mmCIF file of C-alpha atoms and ligand atoms in Angstrom:
data_model
loop_
_atom_site.group_PDB
_atom_site.id
_atom_site.type_symbol
_atom_site.label_atom_id
_atom_site.label_comp_id
_atom_site.label_asym_id
_atom_site.label_seq_id
_atom_site.Cartn_x
_atom_site.Cartn_y
_atom_site.Cartn_z
ATOM 1 C CA MET A 175 -14.236 36.612 -4.144
ATOM 2 C CA ARG A 176 -17.324 35.079 -2.488
ATOM 3 C CA LYS A 177 -16.970 32.713 0.249
ATOM 4 C CA SER A 178 -18.815 29.522 1.212
ATOM 5 C CA THR A 179 -20.055 28.054 4.581
ATOM 6 C CA ILE A 180 -21.256 24.719 5.371
ATOM 7 C CA VAL A 181 -25.370 25.222 6.075
ATOM 8 C CA GLY A 182 -26.370 21.362 6.877
ATOM 9 C CA THR A 183 -24.632 18.183 7.466
ATOM 10 C CA GLY A 184 -25.988 14.727 7.436
ATOM 11 C CA SER A 185 -24.892 11.252 7.873
ATOM 12 C CA TYR A 186 -25.541 7.202 7.689
ATOM 13 C CA ALA A 187 -24.160 4.202 8.588
ATOM 14 C CA PRO A 188 -25.532 0.782 7.618
ATOM 15 C CA GLU A 189 -27.721 -0.716 10.431
ATOM 16 C CA LYS A 190 -25.557 -4.274 10.752
ATOM 17 C CA VAL A 191 -22.559 -3.975 13.253
ATOM 18 C CA LEU A 192 -19.705 -6.209 12.928
ATOM 19 C CA THR A 193 -17.472 -6.531 16.159
ATOM 20 C CA ASN A 194 -13.957 -7.220 16.787
ATOM 21 C CA GLU A 195 -15.043 -10.559 18.106
ATOM 22 C CA ASP A 196 -16.708 -11.511 15.103
ATOM 23 C CA ILE A 197 -13.836 -10.720 12.768
ATOM 24 C CA ALA A 198 -11.676 -12.781 15.232
ATOM 25 C CA LYS A 199 -13.688 -15.820 14.175
ATOM 26 C CA MET A 200 -12.994 -15.188 10.681
ATOM 27 C CA VAL A 201 -9.046 -14.587 10.802
ATOM 28 C CA ASP A 202 -6.394 -15.087 13.278
ATOM 29 C CA THR A 203 -6.880 -11.627 15.102
ATOM 30 C CA SER A 204 -8.273 -10.348 18.458
ATOM 31 C CA ASP A 205 -9.930 -7.703 20.040
ATOM 32 C CA GLU A 206 -7.143 -6.711 21.858
ATOM 33 C CA TRP A 207 -4.799 -6.661 18.897
ATOM 34 C CA ILE A 208 -7.561 -4.414 16.882
ATOM 35 C CA GLN A 209 -8.146 -2.062 19.571
ATOM 36 C CA THR A 210 -4.583 -1.274 20.531
ATOM 37 C CA ARG A 211 -2.980 -1.086 17.224
ATOM 38 C CA THR A 212 -5.899 0.854 15.612
ATOM 39 C CA GLY A 213 -8.244 1.823 18.069
ATOM 40 C CA VAL A 214 -11.015 0.253 16.161
ATOM 41 C CA LYS A 215 -13.845 -1.680 18.302
ATOM 42 C CA GLU A 216 -16.614 -1.946 15.697
ATOM 43 C CA ARG A 217 -17.514 -0.926 12.121
ATOM 44 C CA ARG A 218 -20.692 -0.987 10.033
ATOM 45 C CA VAL A 219 -20.999 -2.877 7.218
ATOM 46 C CA ILE A 220 -23.607 -2.958 4.232
ATOM 47 C CA SER A 221 -26.464 -5.542 3.973
ATOM 48 C CA LYS A 222 -26.733 -7.573 0.635
ATOM 49 C CA ASP A 223 -28.888 -5.103 -0.926
ATOM 50 C CA GLU A 224 -27.129 -2.321 -0.130
ATOM 51 C CA ALA A 225 -24.979 0.013 -2.357
ATOM 52 C CA THR A 226 -22.865 3.058 -2.147
ATOM 53 C CA SER A 227 -25.450 5.369 -3.699
ATOM 54 C CA ASP A 228 -27.941 4.161 -1.238
ATOM 55 C CA ILE A 229 -26.309 5.371 1.868
ATOM 56 C CA ALA A 230 -24.895 8.259 0.063
ATOM 57 C CA THR A 231 -28.457 9.166 -0.616
ATOM 58 C CA LYS A 232 -29.568 8.731 2.890
ATOM 59 C CA ALA A 233 -26.770 10.786 4.184
ATOM 60 C CA ALA A 234 -27.912 13.560 1.589
ATOM 61 C CA ILE A 235 -31.495 13.518 2.759
ATOM 62 C CA ARG A 236 -30.325 14.292 6.023
ATOM 63 C CA ALA A 237 -28.040 17.195 5.062
ATOM 64 C CA LEU A 238 -30.672 18.765 3.072
ATOM 65 C CA GLU A 239 -33.129 18.619 5.892
ATOM 66 C CA SER A 240 -30.613 20.359 8.359
ATOM 67 C CA ALA A 241 -29.615 22.741 5.538
ATOM 68 C CA ARG A 242 -33.254 23.458 5.004
ATOM 69 C CA ILE A 243 -32.538 23.319 1.162
ATOM 70 C CA ASN A 244 -34.845 21.380 -1.638
ATOM 71 C CA PRO A 245 -33.241 19.082 -3.688
ATOM 72 C CA SER A 246 -34.435 21.159 -6.644
ATOM 73 C CA GLU A 247 -32.333 24.031 -5.651
ATOM 74 C CA LEU A 248 -28.942 22.157 -5.976
ATOM 75 C CA ASN A 249 -26.839 23.301 -8.166
ATOM 76 C CA LEU A 250 -23.689 20.409 -8.089
ATOM 77 C CA ILE A 251 -23.596 17.065 -6.272
ATOM 78 C CA ILE A 252 -20.115 15.594 -5.777
ATOM 79 C CA VAL A 253 -19.872 11.948 -4.405
ATOM 80 C CA ALA A 254 -16.239 11.581 -3.001
ATOM 81 C CA THR A 255 -15.586 7.523 -3.191
ATOM 82 C CA ALA A 256 -13.396 4.987 -3.968
ATOM 83 C CA THR A 257 -16.069 2.267 -4.115
ATOM 84 C CA PRO A 258 -18.807 3.816 -6.339
ATOM 85 C CA ASP A 259 -21.451 1.339 -7.410
ATOM 86 C CA PHE A 260 -20.251 1.111 -11.044
ATOM 87 C CA PHE A 261 -17.290 2.579 -12.889
ATOM 88 C CA PHE A 262 -20.043 4.290 -14.637
ATOM 89 C CA PRO A 263 -22.696 6.146 -14.509
ATOM 90 C CA SER A 264 -21.336 7.578 -11.305
ATOM 91 C CA THR A 265 -22.843 7.342 -7.869
ATOM 92 C CA ALA A 266 -23.579 10.870 -8.227
ATOM 93 C CA CYS A 267 -25.891 10.762 -10.682
ATOM 94 C CA ILE A 268 -27.578 7.796 -9.003
ATOM 95 C CA VAL A 269 -27.771 10.149 -5.838
ATOM 96 C CA GLN A 270 -29.305 13.132 -7.863
ATOM 97 C CA HIS A 271 -31.810 10.758 -9.518
ATOM 98 C CA ASN A 272 -32.888 9.224 -5.914
ATOM 99 C CA ILE A 273 -33.102 12.753 -4.400
ATOM 100 C CA GLY A 274 -35.020 14.385 -7.219
ATOM 101 C CA ALA A 275 -32.369 16.837 -7.705
ATOM 102 C CA LYS A 276 -33.169 17.581 -11.115
ATOM 103 C CA ASN A 277 -31.319 20.958 -11.576
ATOM 104 C CA ALA A 278 -28.004 19.712 -10.642
ATOM 105 C CA ALA A 279 -24.802 18.856 -12.090
ATOM 106 C CA ALA A 280 -23.154 15.520 -10.686
ATOM 107 C CA PHE A 281 -19.884 13.774 -10.748
ATOM 108 C CA ASP A 282 -18.074 11.409 -8.578
ATOM 109 C CA LEU A 283 -14.493 12.257 -7.340
ATOM 110 C CA GLU A 284 -11.769 9.584 -6.537
ATOM 111 C CA ALA A 285 -9.265 11.207 -3.808
ATOM 112 C CA ALA A 286 -9.593 8.026 -1.879
ATOM 113 C CA CYS A 287 -9.460 8.644 2.036
ATOM 114 C CA SER A 288 -8.754 12.564 1.144
ATOM 115 C CA GLY A 289 -12.064 12.757 -1.300
ATOM 116 C CA PHE A 290 -14.394 14.599 0.914
ATOM 117 C CA LEU A 291 -11.841 17.467 1.460
ATOM 118 C CA TYR A 292 -11.075 17.649 -2.323
ATOM 119 C CA SER A 293 -14.851 17.745 -2.775
ATOM 120 C CA LEU A 294 -14.807 20.667 -0.177
ATOM 121 C CA ALA A 295 -12.158 22.771 -2.067
ATOM 122 C CA ILE A 296 -13.796 22.078 -5.245
ATOM 123 C CA GLY A 297 -17.349 23.300 -4.286
ATOM 124 C CA ASN A 298 -15.929 26.275 -2.201
ATOM 125 C CA SER A 299 -14.067 27.222 -5.363
ATOM 126 C CA PHE A 300 -17.118 27.002 -7.483
ATOM 127 C CA ILE A 301 -18.962 29.151 -5.169
ATOM 128 C CA SER A 302 -15.997 31.612 -4.871
ATOM 129 C CA ALA A 303 -16.178 31.604 -8.613
ATOM 130 C CA GLY A 304 -19.771 32.492 -8.771
ATOM 131 C CA LEU A 305 -21.011 29.336 -10.579
ATOM 132 C CA TYR A 306 -22.916 27.884 -8.123
ATOM 133 C CA ASN A 307 -24.791 29.068 -5.012
ATOM 134 C CA ASN A 308 -25.906 25.217 -3.363
ATOM 135 C CA ILE A 309 -23.658 22.382 -3.426
ATOM 136 C CA LEU A 310 -23.858 19.320 -2.027
ATOM 137 C CA ILE A 311 -20.810 17.272 -1.349
ATOM 138 C CA ILE A 312 -21.200 13.531 -0.195
ATOM 139 C CA GLY A 313 -18.296 11.520 1.224
ATOM 140 C CA ALA A 314 -19.392 7.678 0.928
ATOM 141 C CA GLU A 315 -17.736 3.714 0.857
ATOM 142 C CA THR A 316 -19.128 0.649 0.828
ATOM 143 C CA PHE A 317 -15.613 -1.278 1.562
ATOM 144 C CA TYR A 318 -17.220 -4.610 2.635
ATOM 145 C CA ASN A 319 -17.434 -6.400 -0.954
ATOM 146 C CA PHE A 320 -13.784 -5.192 -1.915
ATOM 147 C CA LEU A 321 -11.840 -6.293 1.486
ATOM 148 C CA ASP A 322 -10.547 -9.851 1.502
ATOM 149 C CA TRP A 323 -11.895 -11.588 4.398
ATOM 150 C CA GLU A 324 -9.031 -13.992 4.937
ATOM 151 C CA ASP A 325 -6.430 -10.991 5.130
ATOM 152 C CA ARG A 326 -6.317 -9.674 8.680
ATOM 153 C CA THR A 327 -4.090 -6.901 7.807
ATOM 154 C CA THR A 328 -7.056 -5.252 5.914
ATOM 155 C CA CYS A 329 -9.966 -6.659 6.741
ATOM 156 C CA VAL A 330 -9.855 -5.317 10.175
ATOM 157 C CA LEU A 331 -9.479 -1.878 9.666
ATOM 158 C CA PHE A 332 -12.091 -0.696 7.337
ATOM 159 C CA GLY A 333 -15.820 -0.052 7.615
ATOM 160 C CA ASP A 334 -19.143 1.354 5.552
ATOM 161 C CA GLY A 335 -20.502 4.737 5.751
ATOM 162 C CA ALA A 336 -21.406 7.985 4.253
ATOM 163 C CA GLY A 337 -21.531 12.028 5.176
ATOM 164 C CA ALA A 338 -23.056 14.700 3.503
ATOM 165 C CA ALA A 339 -22.646 18.507 3.565
ATOM 166 C CA VAL A 340 -24.193 21.364 2.018
ATOM 167 C CA LEU A 341 -22.115 24.331 0.697
ATOM 168 C CA ARG A 342 -24.064 27.968 0.486
ATOM 169 C CA PRO A 343 -22.172 31.242 -0.448
ATOM 170 C CA THR A 344 -22.039 33.910 2.375
ATOM 171 C CA THR A 345 -20.753 37.142 3.338
ATOM 172 C CA ALA A 346 -20.580 35.973 7.314
ATOM 173 C CA GLU A 347 -17.064 35.527 9.109
ATOM 174 C CA ASN A 348 -18.661 31.886 9.325
ATOM 175 C CA CYS A 349 -16.905 30.299 6.100
ATOM 176 C CA VAL A 350 -14.466 28.004 4.591
ATOM 177 C CA ILE A 351 -11.346 30.116 5.743
ATOM 178 C CA GLY A 352 -8.591 27.979 3.537
ATOM 179 C CA THR A 353 -8.320 24.627 1.881
ATOM 180 C CA TYR A 354 -5.252 22.693 0.837
ATOM 181 C CA LEU A 355 -4.743 19.553 -1.496
ATOM 182 C CA GLY A 356 -1.797 17.429 -2.140
ATOM 183 C CA ALA A 357 -0.925 14.012 -4.073
ATOM 184 C CA ASP A 358 2.375 11.896 -4.428
ATOM 185 C CA GLY A 359 1.656 9.222 -7.049
ATOM 186 C CA SER A 360 4.781 7.596 -6.314
ATOM 187 C CA GLY A 361 3.032 5.888 -3.597
ATOM 188 C CA LYS A 362 0.690 4.347 -6.104
ATOM 189 C CA ASP A 363 1.149 0.905 -4.601
ATOM 190 C CA ASN A 364 0.735 1.311 -0.795
ATOM 191 C CA ILE A 365 -3.209 1.331 -0.887
ATOM 192 C CA LYS A 366 -4.300 -0.319 -4.114
ATOM 193 C CA LEU A 367 -7.423 -2.394 -5.431
ATOM 194 C CA PRO A 368 -5.329 -4.045 -8.205
ATOM 195 C CA ALA A 369 -7.729 -5.370 -11.035
ATOM 196 C CA GLY A 370 -10.907 -4.558 -12.876
ATOM 197 C CA GLY A 371 -9.524 -1.544 -14.165
ATOM 198 C CA SER A 372 -7.931 -0.652 -17.722
ATOM 199 C CA ARG A 373 -4.496 -1.824 -16.218
ATOM 200 C CA LEU A 374 -5.425 -5.261 -15.037
ATOM 201 C CA PRO A 375 -9.060 -6.253 -16.453
ATOM 202 C CA ALA A 376 -11.249 -8.839 -14.773
ATOM 203 C CA SER A 377 -10.270 -12.479 -15.681
ATOM 204 C CA GLN A 378 -10.668 -15.534 -13.855
ATOM 205 C CA GLU A 379 -7.297 -15.179 -13.268
ATOM 206 C CA THR A 380 -7.629 -11.858 -11.246
ATOM 207 C CA VAL A 381 -10.394 -13.504 -9.334
ATOM 208 C CA ASN A 382 -8.453 -16.591 -8.402
ATOM 209 C CA GLN A 383 -5.561 -14.236 -7.330
ATOM 210 C CA LYS A 384 -7.917 -12.089 -5.326
ATOM 211 C CA LEU A 385 -6.880 -9.087 -7.146
ATOM 212 C CA HIS A 386 -10.008 -7.188 -6.652
ATOM 213 C CA TYR A 387 -9.801 -6.528 -3.170
ATOM 214 C CA VAL A 388 -7.688 -3.727 -1.367
ATOM 215 C CA LYS A 389 -4.071 -4.632 -0.780
ATOM 216 C CA MET A 390 -2.120 -2.243 1.377
ATOM 217 C CA ARG A 391 1.326 -1.654 2.478
ATOM 218 C CA GLY A 392 0.668 -0.741 6.292
ATOM 219 C CA LYS A 393 3.740 0.225 7.546
ATOM 220 C CA GLU A 394 4.799 2.602 5.035
ATOM 221 C CA THR A 395 1.579 3.991 4.708
ATOM 222 C CA PHE A 396 1.555 4.588 8.294
ATOM 223 C CA LYS A 397 4.640 6.340 7.976
ATOM 224 C CA ILE A 398 3.776 8.748 5.439
ATOM 225 C CA ALA A 399 0.685 9.326 6.655
ATOM 226 C CA VAL A 400 1.351 10.804 10.040
ATOM 227 C CA ARG A 401 4.202 13.195 8.309
ATOM 228 C CA ALA A 402 1.387 13.855 5.541
ATOM 229 C CA MET A 403 -1.490 15.002 7.250
ATOM 230 C CA GLY A 404 0.959 17.140 9.969
ATOM 231 C CA ASP A 405 2.231 18.921 7.326
ATOM 232 C CA ALA A 406 -1.042 19.487 5.638
ATOM 233 C CA VAL A 407 -2.686 20.849 8.691
ATOM 234 C CA LEU A 408 0.254 23.209 9.290
ATOM 235 C CA THR A 409 0.375 24.363 5.999
ATOM 236 C CA VAL A 410 -3.674 25.389 5.737
ATOM 237 C CA LEU A 411 -3.090 26.772 9.113
ATOM 238 C CA GLU A 412 -0.293 29.055 7.867
ATOM 239 C CA GLN A 413 -2.226 29.965 4.655
ATOM 240 C CA SER A 414 -5.169 30.602 6.686
ATOM 241 C CA LYS A 415 -3.143 32.556 9.036
ATOM 242 C CA ILE A 416 -4.881 30.936 12.129
ATOM 243 C CA SER A 417 -2.285 29.502 14.638
ATOM 244 C CA PRO A 418 -2.469 26.110 15.853
ATOM 245 C CA ASP A 419 -3.809 27.297 19.226
ATOM 246 C CA GLU A 420 -6.975 28.937 18.018
ATOM 247 C CA ILE A 421 -7.762 25.483 16.530
ATOM 248 C CA ASP A 422 -11.296 24.455 18.954
ATOM 249 C CA TRP A 423 -11.730 21.463 17.118
ATOM 250 C CA LEU A 424 -9.440 18.762 14.884
ATOM 251 C CA ILE A 425 -11.292 16.207 12.737
ATOM 252 C CA PRO A 426 -8.614 13.920 11.287
ATOM 253 C CA HIS A 427 -9.447 11.227 8.775
ATOM 254 C CA GLN A 428 -10.147 8.107 11.128
ATOM 255 C CA ALA A 429 -7.449 5.935 9.686
ATOM 256 C CA ASN A 430 -5.858 4.647 12.886
ATOM 257 C CA ILE A 431 -5.945 6.123 16.447
ATOM 258 C CA ARG A 432 -2.312 6.115 16.499
ATOM 259 C CA ILE A 433 -2.213 8.366 13.517
ATOM 260 C CA ILE A 434 -4.724 10.550 15.052
ATOM 261 C CA ARG A 435 -2.441 10.974 18.195
ATOM 262 C CA ALA A 436 0.383 11.617 16.223
ATOM 263 C CA VAL A 437 -0.924 14.181 14.247
ATOM 264 C CA ALA A 438 -2.464 16.086 17.396
ATOM 265 C CA ASN A 439 0.962 15.727 18.956
ATOM 266 C CA ARG A 440 2.427 17.428 15.823
ATOM 267 C CA VAL A 441 -0.104 20.288 15.843
ATOM 268 C CA SER A 442 0.473 20.312 19.456
ATOM 269 C CA LEU A 443 -3.437 19.797 19.990
ATOM 270 C CA PRO A 444 -4.634 17.901 23.224
ATOM 271 C CA MET A 445 -6.887 14.896 22.121
ATOM 272 C CA GLU A 446 -9.826 16.290 23.915
ATOM 273 C CA LYS A 447 -9.831 18.939 21.056
ATOM 274 C CA VAL A 448 -9.870 16.228 18.875
ATOM 275 C CA ILE A 449 -12.772 14.317 17.422
ATOM 276 C CA VAL A 450 -12.729 10.463 17.515
ATOM 277 C CA ASN A 451 -15.513 7.921 16.239
ATOM 278 C CA ILE A 452 -13.096 5.266 14.715
ATOM 279 C CA ASP A 453 -14.030 2.989 17.738
ATOM 280 C CA ARG A 454 -17.393 2.719 16.565
ATOM 281 C CA TYR A 455 -16.765 3.151 12.567
ATOM 282 C CA GLY A 456 -13.528 2.092 11.518
ATOM 283 C CA ASN A 457 -11.977 3.720 8.772
ATOM 284 C CA THR A 458 -14.702 4.614 6.512
ATOM 285 C CA SER A 459 -12.382 6.758 4.107
ATOM 286 C CA ALA A 460 -14.017 9.490 2.147
ATOM 287 C CA ALA A 461 -16.997 9.176 4.503
ATOM 288 C CA SER A 462 -14.961 9.477 8.154
ATOM 289 C CA ILE A 463 -14.595 13.069 8.273
ATOM 290 C CA PRO A 464 -18.122 14.068 7.275
ATOM 291 C CA ILE A 465 -19.755 11.507 9.492
ATOM 292 C CA ALA A 466 -17.425 12.830 12.519
ATOM 293 C CA LEU A 467 -18.093 16.508 11.199
ATOM 294 C CA ASP A 468 -22.032 15.376 11.496
ATOM 295 C CA GLU A 469 -22.038 14.148 14.856
ATOM 296 C CA ALA A 470 -19.942 16.563 16.539
ATOM 297 C CA VAL A 471 -22.454 19.162 14.724
ATOM 298 C CA ARG A 472 -25.871 17.383 16.275
ATOM 299 C CA ASP A 473 -24.303 16.639 19.697
ATOM 300 C CA GLU A 474 -23.097 20.209 19.926
ATOM 301 C CA ARG A 475 -19.782 19.722 20.653
ATOM 302 C CA ILE A 476 -19.190 22.311 17.475
ATOM 303 C CA LYS A 477 -20.732 25.548 18.369
ATOM 304 C CA GLU A 478 -20.943 28.592 16.075
ATOM 305 C CA GLY A 479 -18.081 30.518 15.802
ATOM 306 C CA ASP A 480 -15.617 27.672 16.192
ATOM 307 C CA ILE A 481 -12.316 27.115 14.248
ATOM 308 C CA ILE A 482 -12.441 23.489 12.940
ATOM 309 C CA ALA A 483 -9.599 22.332 11.047
ATOM 310 C CA MET A 484 -9.932 19.082 9.185
ATOM 311 C CA VAL A 485 -7.038 16.779 7.479
ATOM 312 C CA ALA A 486 -7.381 13.479 5.629
ATOM 313 C CA PHE A 487 -4.765 10.784 3.889
ATOM 314 C CA GLY A 488 -5.159 8.394 1.954
ATOM 315 C CA ALA A 489 -4.367 6.096 -1.480
ATOM 316 C CA GLY A 490 -2.793 7.832 -4.372
ATOM 317 C CA MET A 491 -1.194 8.884 -2.485
ATOM 318 C CA THR A 492 -3.431 12.336 -1.352
ATOM 319 C CA TRP A 493 -3.619 14.430 1.361
ATOM 320 C CA ALA A 494 -5.877 17.372 1.950
ATOM 321 C CA ALA A 495 -6.683 20.050 4.853
ATOM 322 C CA SER A 496 -9.063 22.731 5.584
ATOM 323 C CA VAL A 497 -10.085 25.293 7.987
ATOM 324 C CA ILE A 498 -13.687 26.333 8.472
ATOM 325 C CA ARG A 499 -14.898 29.128 11.338
ATOM 326 C CA TRP A 500 -18.232 27.410 12.059
HETATM 327 O O1 UT7 B 233 -6.827 5.255 5.390
HETATM 328 C C1 UT7 B 233 -5.768 5.415 4.188
HETATM 329 C C2 UT7 B 233 -4.783 5.074 5.401
HETATM 330 N N1 UT7 B 233 -4.603 3.745 5.819
HETATM 331 C C3 UT7 B 233 -3.762 4.078 6.884
HETATM 332 O O2 UT7 B 233 -3.589 4.587 7.407
HETATM 333 C C4 UT7 B 233 -3.243 2.603 7.392
HETATM 334 C C5 UT7 B 233 -2.171 3.011 8.306
HETATM 335 N N2 UT7 B 233 -1.358 1.416 8.433
HETATM 336 C C6 UT7 B 233 -1.813 1.383 9.789
HETATM 337 O O3 UT7 B 233 -2.596 1.422 10.521
HETATM 338 C C7 UT7 B 233 -0.945 -0.046 10.431
HETATM 339 O O4 UT7 B 233 0.044 -0.292 9.739
HETATM 340 C C8 UT7 B 233 -1.930 -1.297 10.515
HETATM 341 C C9 UT7 B 233 -2.967 -1.309 11.421
HETATM 342 C C10 UT7 B 233 -2.167 -1.788 9.227
HETATM 343 C C11 UT7 B 233 -1.008 -2.443 11.100
HETATM 344 O O5 UT7 B 233 -0.429 -2.278 12.629
HETATM 345 P P1 UT7 B 233 1.242 -2.276 12.718
HETATM 346 O O6 UT7 B 233 1.418 -1.653 13.807
HETATM 347 O O7 UT7 B 233 1.852 -1.326 11.456
HETATM 348 O O8 UT7 B 233 1.713 -3.596 12.359
HETATM 349 P P2 UT7 B 233 2.340 -4.601 11.343
HETATM 350 O O9 UT7 B 233 2.355 -4.250 9.975
HETATM 351 O O10 UT7 B 233 3.805 -3.985 11.715
HETATM 352 O O11 UT7 B 233 2.365 -5.971 11.991
HETATM 353 C C12 UT7 B 233 2.752 -6.303 13.570
HETATM 354 C C13 UT7 B 233 2.522 -7.663 13.839
HETATM 355 C C14 UT7 B 233 3.108 -8.645 12.328
HETATM 356 O O12 UT7 B 233 3.227 -10.098 13.296
HETATM 357 P P3 UT7 B 233 4.972 -10.253 13.237
HETATM 358 O O13 UT7 B 233 5.688 -10.159 11.835
HETATM 359 O O14 UT7 B 233 5.345 -9.065 13.959
HETATM 360 O O15 UT7 B 233 4.841 -11.495 13.750
HETATM 361 C C15 UT7 B 233 1.596 -8.728 11.493
HETATM 362 O O16 UT7 B 233 1.528 -10.099 11.082
HETATM 363 O O17 UT7 B 233 0.950 -7.698 13.849
HETATM 364 C C16 UT7 B 233 0.680 -8.872 12.958
HETATM 365 N N3 UT7 B 233 -0.682 -8.518 12.389
HETATM 366 C C17 UT7 B 233 -1.620 -8.545 13.009
HETATM 367 N N4 UT7 B 233 -1.968 -9.629 14.500
HETATM 368 C C18 UT7 B 233 -3.378 -9.759 14.998
HETATM 369 C C19 UT7 B 233 -1.125 -7.699 11.239
HETATM 370 N N5 UT7 B 233 -2.370 -7.661 11.405
HETATM 371 C C20 UT7 B 233 -3.013 -8.285 12.691
HETATM 372 C C21 UT7 B 233 -4.120 -8.358 12.882
HETATM 373 N N6 UT7 B 233 -4.340 -9.504 14.086
HETATM 374 N N7 UT7 B 233 -5.429 -8.230 12.334
#
């Protein structure tokens, strides 16, 4: 079986910064509460003329530049997003057109915050199977328009952004070593955008009841996230025959600094080995891991040969983990 490796990364976050102080002017909250309970100081939000495909395209172009790959060489584009431009066409098709990747198949993948690692597992499998050579995977989200800016339990958490990576086959040891995916639909109501789909089509009533916004059971989600993310990292490490003390970097989904600390603790990793940027971006869902990865690659924290574990958790519920030798 062929192995795959990440040959380039890129990310993009919208320019507009929304600080905790800005949000404290909109709902009954404070910078102090948000920072201590979530770790977020500020987040980026899209402007009126920006949609998910726009920021996904910018991240994609940066990833292709760093991979030194021409868009026409791409065989497949996967966009992981829970906040697509449309139900259809897919955001991936729009990105494919924007970057001129004429020879690529394209589809969206919806696994909420776990979407980027689901995409990595799928891309890795296509390469292992010998079907494709150049695959672009993107995590991109624009939560701004799906948040109830009167609901302090959700609006303080999320942010907008996009991250991308290019996968290629390799014969070297620097490769995707293992991937692990999981889901439990019994938790489907824990994080949800209730209306607009076939279950509850858009109507004046759904708009009046604010059912086109994210609803979350924070406490339940928190507990399940800590357990599932810890289990997922340990499982993928065991499957990959890597021990926790071999990990150079853990890149966890940036949902809440307290979740991140609990997961690091479960894997017995000091926080110095954990990549954290939730303070600057909030929870960008499927984009959080690829943005953190791209930043750590570009500022050279991640070096050739490093063992990187990545782990995510999100609506569904879904979870995913992977190990890479960089
Ligand atoms: O990415 C997908 C996965 N998502 C997650 O993993 C999110 C997981 N959940 C969380 O991160 C946390 O549960 C939250 C950050 C959402 C909430 O933190 P918490 O420590 O679980 O707070 P809580 O829901 O237990 O609320 C504690 C108190 C409540 O007040 P009372 O009932 O004690 O008077 C809330 O009403 O904090 C209040 N509260 C707030 N106060 C100020 C809730 N949100 C806020 C707020 N500002 N923004």
